[in-house]
mmCIF file of C-alpha atoms in Angstrom:
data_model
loop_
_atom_site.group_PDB
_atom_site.id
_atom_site.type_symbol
_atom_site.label_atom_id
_atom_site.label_comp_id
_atom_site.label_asym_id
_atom_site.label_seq_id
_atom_site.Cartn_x
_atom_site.Cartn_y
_atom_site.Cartn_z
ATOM 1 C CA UNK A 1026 -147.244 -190.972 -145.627
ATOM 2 C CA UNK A 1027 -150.798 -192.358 -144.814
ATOM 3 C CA UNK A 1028 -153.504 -189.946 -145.697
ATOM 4 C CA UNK A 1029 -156.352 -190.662 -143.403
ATOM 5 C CA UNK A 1030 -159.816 -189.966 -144.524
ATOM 6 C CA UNK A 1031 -162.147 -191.386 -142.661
ATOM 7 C CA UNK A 1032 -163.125 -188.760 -140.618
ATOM 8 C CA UNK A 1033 -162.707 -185.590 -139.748
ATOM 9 C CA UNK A 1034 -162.216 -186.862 -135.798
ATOM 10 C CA UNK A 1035 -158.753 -188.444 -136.410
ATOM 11 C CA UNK A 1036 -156.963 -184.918 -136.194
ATOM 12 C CA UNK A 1037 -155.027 -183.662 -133.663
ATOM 13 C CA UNK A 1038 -154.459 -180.447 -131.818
ATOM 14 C CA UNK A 1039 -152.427 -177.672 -133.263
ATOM 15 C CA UNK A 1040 -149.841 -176.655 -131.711
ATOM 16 C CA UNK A 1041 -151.639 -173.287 -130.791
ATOM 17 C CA UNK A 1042 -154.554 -175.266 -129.545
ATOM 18 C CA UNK A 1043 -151.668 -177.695 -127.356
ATOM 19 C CA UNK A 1044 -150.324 -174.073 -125.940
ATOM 20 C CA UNK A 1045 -154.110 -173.036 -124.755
ATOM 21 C CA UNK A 1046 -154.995 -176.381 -123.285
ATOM 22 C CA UNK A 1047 -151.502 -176.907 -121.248
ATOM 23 C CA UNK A 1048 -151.892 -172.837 -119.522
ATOM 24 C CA UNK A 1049 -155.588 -173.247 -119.180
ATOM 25 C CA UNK A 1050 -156.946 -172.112 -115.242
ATOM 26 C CA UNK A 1051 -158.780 -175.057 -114.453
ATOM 27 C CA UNK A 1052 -161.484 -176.499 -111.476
ATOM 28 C CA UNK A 1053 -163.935 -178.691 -110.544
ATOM 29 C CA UNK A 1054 -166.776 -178.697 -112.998
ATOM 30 C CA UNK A 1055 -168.945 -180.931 -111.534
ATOM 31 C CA UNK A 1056 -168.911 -177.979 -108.817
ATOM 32 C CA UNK A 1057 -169.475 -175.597 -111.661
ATOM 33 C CA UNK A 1058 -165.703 -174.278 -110.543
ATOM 34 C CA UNK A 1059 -163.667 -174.782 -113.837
ATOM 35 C CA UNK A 1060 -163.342 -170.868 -115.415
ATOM 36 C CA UNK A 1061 -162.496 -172.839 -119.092
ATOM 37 C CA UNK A 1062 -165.409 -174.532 -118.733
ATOM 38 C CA UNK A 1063 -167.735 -172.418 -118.043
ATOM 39 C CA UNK A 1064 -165.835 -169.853 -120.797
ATOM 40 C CA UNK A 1065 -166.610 -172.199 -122.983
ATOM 41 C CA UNK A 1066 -170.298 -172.943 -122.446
ATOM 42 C CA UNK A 1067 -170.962 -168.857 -122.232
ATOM 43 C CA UNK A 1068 -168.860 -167.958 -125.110
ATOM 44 C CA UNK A 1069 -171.292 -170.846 -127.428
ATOM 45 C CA UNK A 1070 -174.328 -169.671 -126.489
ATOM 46 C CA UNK A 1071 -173.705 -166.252 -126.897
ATOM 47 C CA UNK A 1072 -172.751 -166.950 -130.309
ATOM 48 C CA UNK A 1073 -175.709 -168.720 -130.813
ATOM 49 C CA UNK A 1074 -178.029 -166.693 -128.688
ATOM 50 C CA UNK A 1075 -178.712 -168.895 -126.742
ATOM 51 C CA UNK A 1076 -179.091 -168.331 -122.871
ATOM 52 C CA UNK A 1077 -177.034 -171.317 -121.632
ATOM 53 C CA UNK A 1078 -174.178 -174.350 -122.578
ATOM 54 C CA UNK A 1079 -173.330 -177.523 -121.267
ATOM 55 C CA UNK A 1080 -170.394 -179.172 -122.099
ATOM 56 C CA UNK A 1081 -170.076 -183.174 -122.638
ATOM 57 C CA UNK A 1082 -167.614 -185.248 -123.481
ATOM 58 C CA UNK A 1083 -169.615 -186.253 -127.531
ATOM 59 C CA UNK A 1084 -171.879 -185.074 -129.444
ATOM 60 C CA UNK A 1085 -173.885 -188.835 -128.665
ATOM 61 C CA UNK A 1086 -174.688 -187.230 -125.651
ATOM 62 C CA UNK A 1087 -175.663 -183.928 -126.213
ATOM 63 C CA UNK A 1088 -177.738 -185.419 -128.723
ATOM 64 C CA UNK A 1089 -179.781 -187.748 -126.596
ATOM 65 C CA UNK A 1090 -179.496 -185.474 -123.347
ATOM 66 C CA UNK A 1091 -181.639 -183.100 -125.862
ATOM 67 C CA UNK A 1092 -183.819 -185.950 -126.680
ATOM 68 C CA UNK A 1093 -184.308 -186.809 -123.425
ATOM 69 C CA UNK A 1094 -185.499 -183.170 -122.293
ATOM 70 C CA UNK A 1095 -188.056 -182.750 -125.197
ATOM 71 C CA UNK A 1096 -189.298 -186.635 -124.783
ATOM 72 C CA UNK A 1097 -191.214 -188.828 -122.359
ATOM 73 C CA UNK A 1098 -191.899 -192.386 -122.675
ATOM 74 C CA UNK A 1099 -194.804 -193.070 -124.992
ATOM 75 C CA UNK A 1100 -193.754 -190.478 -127.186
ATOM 76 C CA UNK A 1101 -192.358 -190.197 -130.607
ATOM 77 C CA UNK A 1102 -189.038 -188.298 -132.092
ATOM 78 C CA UNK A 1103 -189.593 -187.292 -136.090
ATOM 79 C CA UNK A 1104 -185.878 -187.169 -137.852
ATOM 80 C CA UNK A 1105 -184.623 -188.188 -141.511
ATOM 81 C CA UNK A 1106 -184.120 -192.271 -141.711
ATOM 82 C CA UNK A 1107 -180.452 -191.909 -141.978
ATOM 83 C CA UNK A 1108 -180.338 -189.451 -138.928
ATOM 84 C CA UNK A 1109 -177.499 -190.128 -136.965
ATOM 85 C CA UNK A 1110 -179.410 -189.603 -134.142
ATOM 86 C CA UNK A 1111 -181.170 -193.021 -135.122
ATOM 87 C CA UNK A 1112 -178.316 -194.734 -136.840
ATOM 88 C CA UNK A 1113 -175.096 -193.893 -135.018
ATOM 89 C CA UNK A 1114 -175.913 -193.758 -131.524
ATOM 90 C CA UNK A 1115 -176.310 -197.094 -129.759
ATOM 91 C CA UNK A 1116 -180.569 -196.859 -130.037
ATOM 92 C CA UNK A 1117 -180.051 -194.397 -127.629
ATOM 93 C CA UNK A 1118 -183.464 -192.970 -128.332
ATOM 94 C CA UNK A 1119 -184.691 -196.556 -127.122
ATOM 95 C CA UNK A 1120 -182.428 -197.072 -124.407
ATOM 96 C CA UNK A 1121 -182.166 -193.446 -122.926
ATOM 97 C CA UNK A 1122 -185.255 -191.780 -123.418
ATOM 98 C CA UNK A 1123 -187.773 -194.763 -124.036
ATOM 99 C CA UNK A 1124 -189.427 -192.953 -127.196
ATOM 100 C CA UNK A 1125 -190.669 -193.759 -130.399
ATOM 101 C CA UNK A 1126 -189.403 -192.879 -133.587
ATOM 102 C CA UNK A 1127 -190.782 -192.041 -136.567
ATOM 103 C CA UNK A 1128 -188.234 -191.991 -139.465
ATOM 104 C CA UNK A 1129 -188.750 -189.785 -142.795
ATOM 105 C CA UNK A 1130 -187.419 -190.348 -146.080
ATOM 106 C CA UNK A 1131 -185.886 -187.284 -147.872
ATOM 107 C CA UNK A 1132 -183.389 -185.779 -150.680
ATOM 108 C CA UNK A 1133 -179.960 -186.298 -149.758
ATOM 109 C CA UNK A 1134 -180.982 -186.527 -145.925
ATOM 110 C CA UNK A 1135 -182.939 -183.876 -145.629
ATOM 111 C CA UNK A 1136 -186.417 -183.629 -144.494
ATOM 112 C CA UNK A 1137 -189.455 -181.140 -145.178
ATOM 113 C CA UNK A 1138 -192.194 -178.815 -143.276
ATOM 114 C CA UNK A 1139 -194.557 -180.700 -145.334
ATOM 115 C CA UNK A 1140 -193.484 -183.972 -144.297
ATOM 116 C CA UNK A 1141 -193.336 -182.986 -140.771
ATOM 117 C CA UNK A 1142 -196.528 -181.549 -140.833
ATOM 118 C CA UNK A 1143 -198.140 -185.049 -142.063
ATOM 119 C CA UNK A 1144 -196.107 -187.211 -139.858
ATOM 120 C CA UNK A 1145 -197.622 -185.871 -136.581
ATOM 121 C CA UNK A 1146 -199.564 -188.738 -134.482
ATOM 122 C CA UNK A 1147 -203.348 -187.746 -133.966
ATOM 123 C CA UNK A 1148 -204.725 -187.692 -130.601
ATOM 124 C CA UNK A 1149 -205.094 -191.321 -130.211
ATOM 125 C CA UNK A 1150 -205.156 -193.801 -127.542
ATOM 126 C CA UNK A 1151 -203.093 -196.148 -130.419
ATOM 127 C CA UNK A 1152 -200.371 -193.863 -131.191
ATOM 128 C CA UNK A 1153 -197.472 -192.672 -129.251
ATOM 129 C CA UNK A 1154 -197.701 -188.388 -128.864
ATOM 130 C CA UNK A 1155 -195.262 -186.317 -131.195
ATOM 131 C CA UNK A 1156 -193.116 -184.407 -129.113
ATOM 132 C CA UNK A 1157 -189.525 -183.696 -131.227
ATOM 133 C CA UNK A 1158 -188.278 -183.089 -134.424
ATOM 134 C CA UNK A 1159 -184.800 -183.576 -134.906
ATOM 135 C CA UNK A 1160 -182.568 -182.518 -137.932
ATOM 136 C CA UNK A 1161 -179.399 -182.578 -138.913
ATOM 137 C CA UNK A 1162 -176.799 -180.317 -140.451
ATOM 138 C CA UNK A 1163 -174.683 -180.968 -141.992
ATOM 139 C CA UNK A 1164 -176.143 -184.433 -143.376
ATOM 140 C CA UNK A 1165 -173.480 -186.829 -143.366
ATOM 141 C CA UNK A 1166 -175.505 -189.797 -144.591
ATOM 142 C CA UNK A 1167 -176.201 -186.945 -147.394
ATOM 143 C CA UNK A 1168 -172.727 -186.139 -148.380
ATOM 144 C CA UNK A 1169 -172.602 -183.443 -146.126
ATOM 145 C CA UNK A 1170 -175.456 -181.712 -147.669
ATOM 146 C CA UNK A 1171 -176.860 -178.637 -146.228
ATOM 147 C CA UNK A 1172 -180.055 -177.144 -144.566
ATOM 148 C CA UNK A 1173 -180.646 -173.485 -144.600
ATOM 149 C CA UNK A 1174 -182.408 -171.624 -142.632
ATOM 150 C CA UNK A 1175 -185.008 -170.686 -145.500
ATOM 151 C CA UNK A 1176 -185.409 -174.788 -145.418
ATOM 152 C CA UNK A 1177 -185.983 -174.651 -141.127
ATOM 153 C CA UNK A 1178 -188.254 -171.486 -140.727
ATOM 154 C CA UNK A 1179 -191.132 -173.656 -141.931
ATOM 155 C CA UNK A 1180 -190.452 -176.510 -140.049
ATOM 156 C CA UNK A 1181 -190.397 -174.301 -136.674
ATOM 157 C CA UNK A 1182 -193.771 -172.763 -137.844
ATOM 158 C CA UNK A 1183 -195.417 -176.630 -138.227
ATOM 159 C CA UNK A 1184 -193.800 -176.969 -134.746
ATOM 160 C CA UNK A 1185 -194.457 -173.940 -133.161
ATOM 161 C CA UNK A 1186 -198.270 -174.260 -134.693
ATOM 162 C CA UNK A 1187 -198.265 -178.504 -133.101
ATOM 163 C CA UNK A 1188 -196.631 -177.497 -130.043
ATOM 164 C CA UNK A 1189 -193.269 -179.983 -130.718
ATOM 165 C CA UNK A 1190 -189.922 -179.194 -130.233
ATOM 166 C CA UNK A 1191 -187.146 -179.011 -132.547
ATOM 167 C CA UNK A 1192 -183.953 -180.128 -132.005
ATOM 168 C CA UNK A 1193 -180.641 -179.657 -133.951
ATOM 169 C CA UNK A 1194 -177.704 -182.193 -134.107
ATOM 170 C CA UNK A 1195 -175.353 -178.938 -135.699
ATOM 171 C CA UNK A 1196 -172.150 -181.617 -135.174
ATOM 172 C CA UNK A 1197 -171.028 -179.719 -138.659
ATOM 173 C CA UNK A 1198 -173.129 -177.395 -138.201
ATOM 174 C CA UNK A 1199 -170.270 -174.757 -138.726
ATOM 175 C CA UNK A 1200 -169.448 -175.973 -142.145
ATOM 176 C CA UNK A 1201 -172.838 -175.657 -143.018
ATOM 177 C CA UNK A 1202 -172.383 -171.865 -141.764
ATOM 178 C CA UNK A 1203 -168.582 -171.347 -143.252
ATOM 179 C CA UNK A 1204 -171.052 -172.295 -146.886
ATOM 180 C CA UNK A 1205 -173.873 -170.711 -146.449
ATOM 181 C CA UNK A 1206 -172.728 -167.272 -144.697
ATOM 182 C CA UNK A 1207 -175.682 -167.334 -142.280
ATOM 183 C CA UNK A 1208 -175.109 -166.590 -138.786
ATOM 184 C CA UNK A 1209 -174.906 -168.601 -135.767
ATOM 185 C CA UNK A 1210 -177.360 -166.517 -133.691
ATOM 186 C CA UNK A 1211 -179.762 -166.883 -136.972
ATOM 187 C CA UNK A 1212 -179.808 -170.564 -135.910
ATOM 188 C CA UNK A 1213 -180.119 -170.303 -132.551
ATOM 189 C CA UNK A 1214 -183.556 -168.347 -132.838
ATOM 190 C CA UNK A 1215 -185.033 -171.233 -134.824
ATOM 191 C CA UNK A 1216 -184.245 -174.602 -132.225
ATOM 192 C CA UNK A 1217 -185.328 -175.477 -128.476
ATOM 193 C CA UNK A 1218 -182.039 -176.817 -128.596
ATOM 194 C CA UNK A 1219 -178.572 -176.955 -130.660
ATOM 195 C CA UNK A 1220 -175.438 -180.077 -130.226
ATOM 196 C CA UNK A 1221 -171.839 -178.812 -131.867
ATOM 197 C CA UNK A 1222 -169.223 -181.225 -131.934
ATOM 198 C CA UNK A 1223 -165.827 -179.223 -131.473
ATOM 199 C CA UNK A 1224 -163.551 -182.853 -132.776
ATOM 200 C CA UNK A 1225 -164.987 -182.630 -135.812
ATOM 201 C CA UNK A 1226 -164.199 -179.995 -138.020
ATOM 202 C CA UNK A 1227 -163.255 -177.459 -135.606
ATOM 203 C CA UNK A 1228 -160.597 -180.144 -134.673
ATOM 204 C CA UNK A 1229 -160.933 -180.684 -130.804
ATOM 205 C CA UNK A 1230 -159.416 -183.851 -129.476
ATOM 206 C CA UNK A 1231 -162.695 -184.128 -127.239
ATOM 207 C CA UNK A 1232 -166.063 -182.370 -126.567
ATOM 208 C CA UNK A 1233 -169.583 -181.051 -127.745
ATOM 209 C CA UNK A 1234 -171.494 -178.305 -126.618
ATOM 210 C CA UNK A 1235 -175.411 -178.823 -125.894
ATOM 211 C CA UNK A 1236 -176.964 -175.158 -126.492
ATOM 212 C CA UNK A 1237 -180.085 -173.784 -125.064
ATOM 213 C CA UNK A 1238 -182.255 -172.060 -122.717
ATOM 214 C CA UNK A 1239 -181.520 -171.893 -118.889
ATOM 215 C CA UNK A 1240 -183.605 -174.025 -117.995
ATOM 216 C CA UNK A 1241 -183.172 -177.299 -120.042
ATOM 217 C CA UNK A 1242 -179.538 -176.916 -119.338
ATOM 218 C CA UNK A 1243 -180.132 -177.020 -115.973
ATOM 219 C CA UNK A 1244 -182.096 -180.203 -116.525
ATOM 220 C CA UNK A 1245 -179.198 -181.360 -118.619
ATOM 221 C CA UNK A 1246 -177.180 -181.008 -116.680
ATOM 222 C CA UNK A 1247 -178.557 -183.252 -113.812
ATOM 223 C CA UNK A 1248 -179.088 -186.047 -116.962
ATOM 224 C CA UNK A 1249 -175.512 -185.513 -117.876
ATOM 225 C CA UNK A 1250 -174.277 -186.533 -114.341
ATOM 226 C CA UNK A 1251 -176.790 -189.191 -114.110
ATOM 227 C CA UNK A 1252 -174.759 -190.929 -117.531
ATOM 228 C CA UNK A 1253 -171.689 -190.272 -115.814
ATOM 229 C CA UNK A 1254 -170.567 -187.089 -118.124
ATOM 230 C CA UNK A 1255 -169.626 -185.217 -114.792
ATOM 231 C CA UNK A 1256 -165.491 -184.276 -115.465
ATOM 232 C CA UNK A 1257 -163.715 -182.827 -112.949
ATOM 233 C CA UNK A 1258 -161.050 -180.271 -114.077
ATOM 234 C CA UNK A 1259 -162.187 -180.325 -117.801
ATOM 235 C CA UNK A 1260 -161.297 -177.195 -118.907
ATOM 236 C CA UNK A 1261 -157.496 -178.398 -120.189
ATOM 237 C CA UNK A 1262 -160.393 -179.920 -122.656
ATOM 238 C CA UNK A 1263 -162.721 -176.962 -122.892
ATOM 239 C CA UNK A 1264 -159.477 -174.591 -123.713
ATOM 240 C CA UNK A 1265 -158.924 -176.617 -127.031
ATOM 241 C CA UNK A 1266 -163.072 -175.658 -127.739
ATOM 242 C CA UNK A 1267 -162.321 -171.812 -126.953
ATOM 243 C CA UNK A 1268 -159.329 -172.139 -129.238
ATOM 244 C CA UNK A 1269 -160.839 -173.857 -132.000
ATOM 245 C CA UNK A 1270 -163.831 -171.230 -132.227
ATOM 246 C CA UNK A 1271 -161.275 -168.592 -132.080
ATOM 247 C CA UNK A 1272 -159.132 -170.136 -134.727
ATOM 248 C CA UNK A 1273 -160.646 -172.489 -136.604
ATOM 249 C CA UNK A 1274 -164.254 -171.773 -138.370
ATOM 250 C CA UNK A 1275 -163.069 -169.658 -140.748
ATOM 251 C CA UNK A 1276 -160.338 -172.341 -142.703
ATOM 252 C CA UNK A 1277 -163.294 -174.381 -142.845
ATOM 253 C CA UNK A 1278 -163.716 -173.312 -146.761
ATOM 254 C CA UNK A 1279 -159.977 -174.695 -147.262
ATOM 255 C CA UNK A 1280 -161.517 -178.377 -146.327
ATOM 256 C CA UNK A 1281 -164.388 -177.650 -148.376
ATOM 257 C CA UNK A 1282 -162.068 -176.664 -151.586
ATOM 258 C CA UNK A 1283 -160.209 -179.905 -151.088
ATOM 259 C CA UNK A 1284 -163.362 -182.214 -150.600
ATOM 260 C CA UNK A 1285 -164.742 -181.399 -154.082
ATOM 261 C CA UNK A 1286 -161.387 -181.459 -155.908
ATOM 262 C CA UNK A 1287 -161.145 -185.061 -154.324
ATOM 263 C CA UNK A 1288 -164.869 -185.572 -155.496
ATOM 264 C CA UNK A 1289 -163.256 -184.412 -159.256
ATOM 265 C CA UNK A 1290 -160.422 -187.101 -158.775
ATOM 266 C CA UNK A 1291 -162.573 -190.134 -157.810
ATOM 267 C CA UNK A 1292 -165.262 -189.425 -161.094
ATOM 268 C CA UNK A 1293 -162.096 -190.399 -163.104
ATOM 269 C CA UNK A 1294 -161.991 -193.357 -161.883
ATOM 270 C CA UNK A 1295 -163.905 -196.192 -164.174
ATOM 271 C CA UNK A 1296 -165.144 -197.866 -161.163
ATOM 272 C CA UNK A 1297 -166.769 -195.167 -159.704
ATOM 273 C CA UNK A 1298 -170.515 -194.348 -160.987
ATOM 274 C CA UNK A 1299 -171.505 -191.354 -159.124
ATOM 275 C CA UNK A 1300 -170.135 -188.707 -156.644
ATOM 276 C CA UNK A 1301 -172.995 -187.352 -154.273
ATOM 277 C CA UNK A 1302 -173.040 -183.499 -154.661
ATOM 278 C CA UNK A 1303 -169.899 -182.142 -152.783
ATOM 279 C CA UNK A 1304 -171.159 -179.343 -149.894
ATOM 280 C CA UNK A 1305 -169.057 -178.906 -147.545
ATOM 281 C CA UNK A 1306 -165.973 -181.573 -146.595
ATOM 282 C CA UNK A 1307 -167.619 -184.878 -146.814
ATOM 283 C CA UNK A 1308 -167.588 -186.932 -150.300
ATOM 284 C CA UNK A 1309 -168.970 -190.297 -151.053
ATOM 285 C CA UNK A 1310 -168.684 -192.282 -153.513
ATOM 286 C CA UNK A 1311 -170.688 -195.057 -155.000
ATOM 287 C CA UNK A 1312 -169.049 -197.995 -156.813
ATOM 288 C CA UNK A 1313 -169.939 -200.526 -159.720
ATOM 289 C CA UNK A 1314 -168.091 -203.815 -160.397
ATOM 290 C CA UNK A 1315 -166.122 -203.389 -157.378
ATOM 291 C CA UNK A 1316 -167.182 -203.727 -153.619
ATOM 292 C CA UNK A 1317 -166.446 -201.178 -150.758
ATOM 293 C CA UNK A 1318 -164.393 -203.878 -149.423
ATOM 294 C CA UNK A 1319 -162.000 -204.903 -152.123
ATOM 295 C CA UNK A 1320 -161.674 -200.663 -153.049
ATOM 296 C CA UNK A 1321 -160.964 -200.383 -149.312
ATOM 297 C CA UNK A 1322 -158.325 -203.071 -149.149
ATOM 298 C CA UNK A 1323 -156.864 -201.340 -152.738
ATOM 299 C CA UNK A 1324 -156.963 -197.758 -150.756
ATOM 300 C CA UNK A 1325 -155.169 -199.221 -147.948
ATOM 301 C CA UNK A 1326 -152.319 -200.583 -150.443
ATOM 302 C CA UNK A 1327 -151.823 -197.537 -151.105
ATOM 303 C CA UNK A 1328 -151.674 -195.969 -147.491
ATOM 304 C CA UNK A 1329 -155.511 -194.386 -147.939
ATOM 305 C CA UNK A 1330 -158.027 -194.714 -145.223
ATOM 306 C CA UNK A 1331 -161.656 -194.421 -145.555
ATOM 307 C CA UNK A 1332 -164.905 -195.532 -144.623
ATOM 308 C CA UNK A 1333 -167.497 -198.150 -146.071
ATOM 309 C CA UNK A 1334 -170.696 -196.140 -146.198
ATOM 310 C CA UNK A 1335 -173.263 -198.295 -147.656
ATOM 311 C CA UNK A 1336 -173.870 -201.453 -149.871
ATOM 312 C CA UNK A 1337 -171.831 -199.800 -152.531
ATOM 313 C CA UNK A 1338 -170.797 -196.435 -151.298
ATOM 314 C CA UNK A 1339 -167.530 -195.405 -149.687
ATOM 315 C CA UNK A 1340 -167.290 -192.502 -147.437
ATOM 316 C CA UNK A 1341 -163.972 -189.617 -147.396
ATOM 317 C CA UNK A 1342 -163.736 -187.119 -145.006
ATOM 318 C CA UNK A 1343 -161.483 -183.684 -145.638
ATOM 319 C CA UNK A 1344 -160.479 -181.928 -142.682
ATOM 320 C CA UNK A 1345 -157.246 -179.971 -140.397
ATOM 321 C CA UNK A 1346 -154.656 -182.202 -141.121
ATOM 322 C CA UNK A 1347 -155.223 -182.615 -144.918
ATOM 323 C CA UNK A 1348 -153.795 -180.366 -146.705
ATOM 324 C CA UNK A 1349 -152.817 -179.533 -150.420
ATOM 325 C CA UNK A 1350 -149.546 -181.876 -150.174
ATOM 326 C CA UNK A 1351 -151.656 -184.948 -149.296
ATOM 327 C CA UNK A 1352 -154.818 -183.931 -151.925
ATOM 328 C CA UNK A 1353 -152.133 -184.124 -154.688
ATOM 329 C CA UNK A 1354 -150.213 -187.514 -153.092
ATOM 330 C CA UNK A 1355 -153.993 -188.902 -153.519
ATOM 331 C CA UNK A 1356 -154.543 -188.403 -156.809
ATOM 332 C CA UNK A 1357 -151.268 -189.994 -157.302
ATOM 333 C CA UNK A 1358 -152.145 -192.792 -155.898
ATOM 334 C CA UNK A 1359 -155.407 -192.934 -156.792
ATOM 335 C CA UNK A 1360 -154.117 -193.212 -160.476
ATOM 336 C CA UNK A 1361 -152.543 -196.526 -159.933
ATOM 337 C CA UNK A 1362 -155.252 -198.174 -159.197
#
């Protein structure tokens, strides 16, 4: 048995979530014909409160699709350093939008009103304008740490009071939620706009969902087709999104439970220094007298998969397909090494 951890995108459909995608009424999308599709997109932003939804094939682009509406060249994004906005997404910022960035440092990924408020460019010729904040919850360079919305309020009030808008990449943005108990239309009042990835957690095998009002997702729209995320008869895809928020948001504690009882088994381990505090299903692990590479290689000895993270951090992901049967195989396992 090889217990994959590397992410919470290597699951696959249910067999529920097969059944929904295989009877779904389908059409042309592009001509705003699919029924699925546009199910899907109304059903998200009414959760959210939001007036509209687009969905695209990843969350990379919903992300920069959002970027690009709230940016211009000449102008600057503010995010956490580790954003994956920044990191993980091709310098889309760069290459799609033509913006700045401006990259914060913060505890366990996060970022602060405070800090916003000092990182906005003056009105000078020699710096690019502020035009975007951009968070990110969860955090997955912070262990899947969480924002609430007691931390956001005041970073839409420096906004609100600058004129900037404020973005959320909410890829696990419904674990955050399945810990924290606050509501999805809660969140929607506070950003311009909102990305959910449904093959995450929510365990899609394709899509995100850009959130927000009717008329940046009728500009995104247009930016979508011009990067080729036009699908034709997409909603056997958009079915498995219905589905998933249907079926699949509230289990999210179960991945949760298992994430910090694998946090519990790794701390045993005498190569293993520190755990970063377990949220919500994603647990790294930093290592001394051993690098990620040669624990790796030991891992995958043992039929384990996960994720170099950092110099000497490794990176496991909990999610649909691993369930209390594998948890205790890895500790098993984990013992022998």
């Amino acid at each position: 048995m090889i217990i994959d951890l590397r992410s919470d995108t290597v699951t696959k459909p249910t067999a529920g979530m097969k059944e929904a995608m295989f009877s779904a009424p389908v059409g042309d999308d592009v001509f705003g014909e699919d029924p699925t599709v546009n199910a899907l997109e109304e059903k998200a932003a009414k959760l959210f409160g939001m007036e509209a939804g687009l969905y695209c094939p990843s969350g990379t682009m919903t992300n920069q699709i959002a970027i690009r509406l709230h940016t211009r060249i000449q102008t600057e994004v503010i995010c956490h350093k580790y954003s994956h906005v920044y990191l993980y997404e091709g310098g889309g910022i760069m290459a799609n939008s033509l913006a700045s960035v401006k990259l914060l440092e913060g505890d366990l990924g996060k970022i602060t009103a405070e800090q916003v408020k000092a990182s906005i460019n003056p009105d000078d010729v020699h710096a690019p304008e502020t035009t975007l904040v951009s968070l990110e919850n969860t955090m997955n360079k912070g262990g899947g740490s969480i924002y609430t919305l007691d931390e956001v309020k005041p970073i839409r009030k420096v906004c609100d009071d600058n004129g900037l808008k404020l973005h959320l990449d909410g890829a696990r943005l419904f674990n955050a939620l399945a810990e924290s108990g606050e509501s999805p239309a809660a969140w929607g009042a506070q950003f311009d706009t909102i990305s959910i990835c449904l093959s995450k957690g929510l365990g899609c095998p394709v899509g995100s969902l850009l959130l927000g009002s009717k008329s940046d997702i009728k500009r995104a729209r247009k930016v979508r087709k011009s990067w080729g995320g036009g699908m034709r008869q997409a909603g056997f895809l958009a079915a498995a999104g219905i589905y998933a928020l249907d079926n699949h948001v509230e289990r999210l504690t179960e991945d949760h439970a298992r994430a910090r009882d694998l946090g519990k088994m790794l701390l045993k381990l005498s190569f293993v220094s520190e755990v970063f505090p377990v949220a919500t299903n994603i647990v790294i692990a930093r290592l001394d007298g051993i690098s990620p590479e040669e624990f790796l290689k030991n891992l995958a000895g043992k039929e384990i998969k996960a994720v170099k993270f950092g110099p000497d951090l490794v990176r496991f992901v909990t999610h649909l397909d691993f369930e209390d049967d594998q948890l205790e195989e890895f500790e098993k396992r984990v013992s022998q090494l």
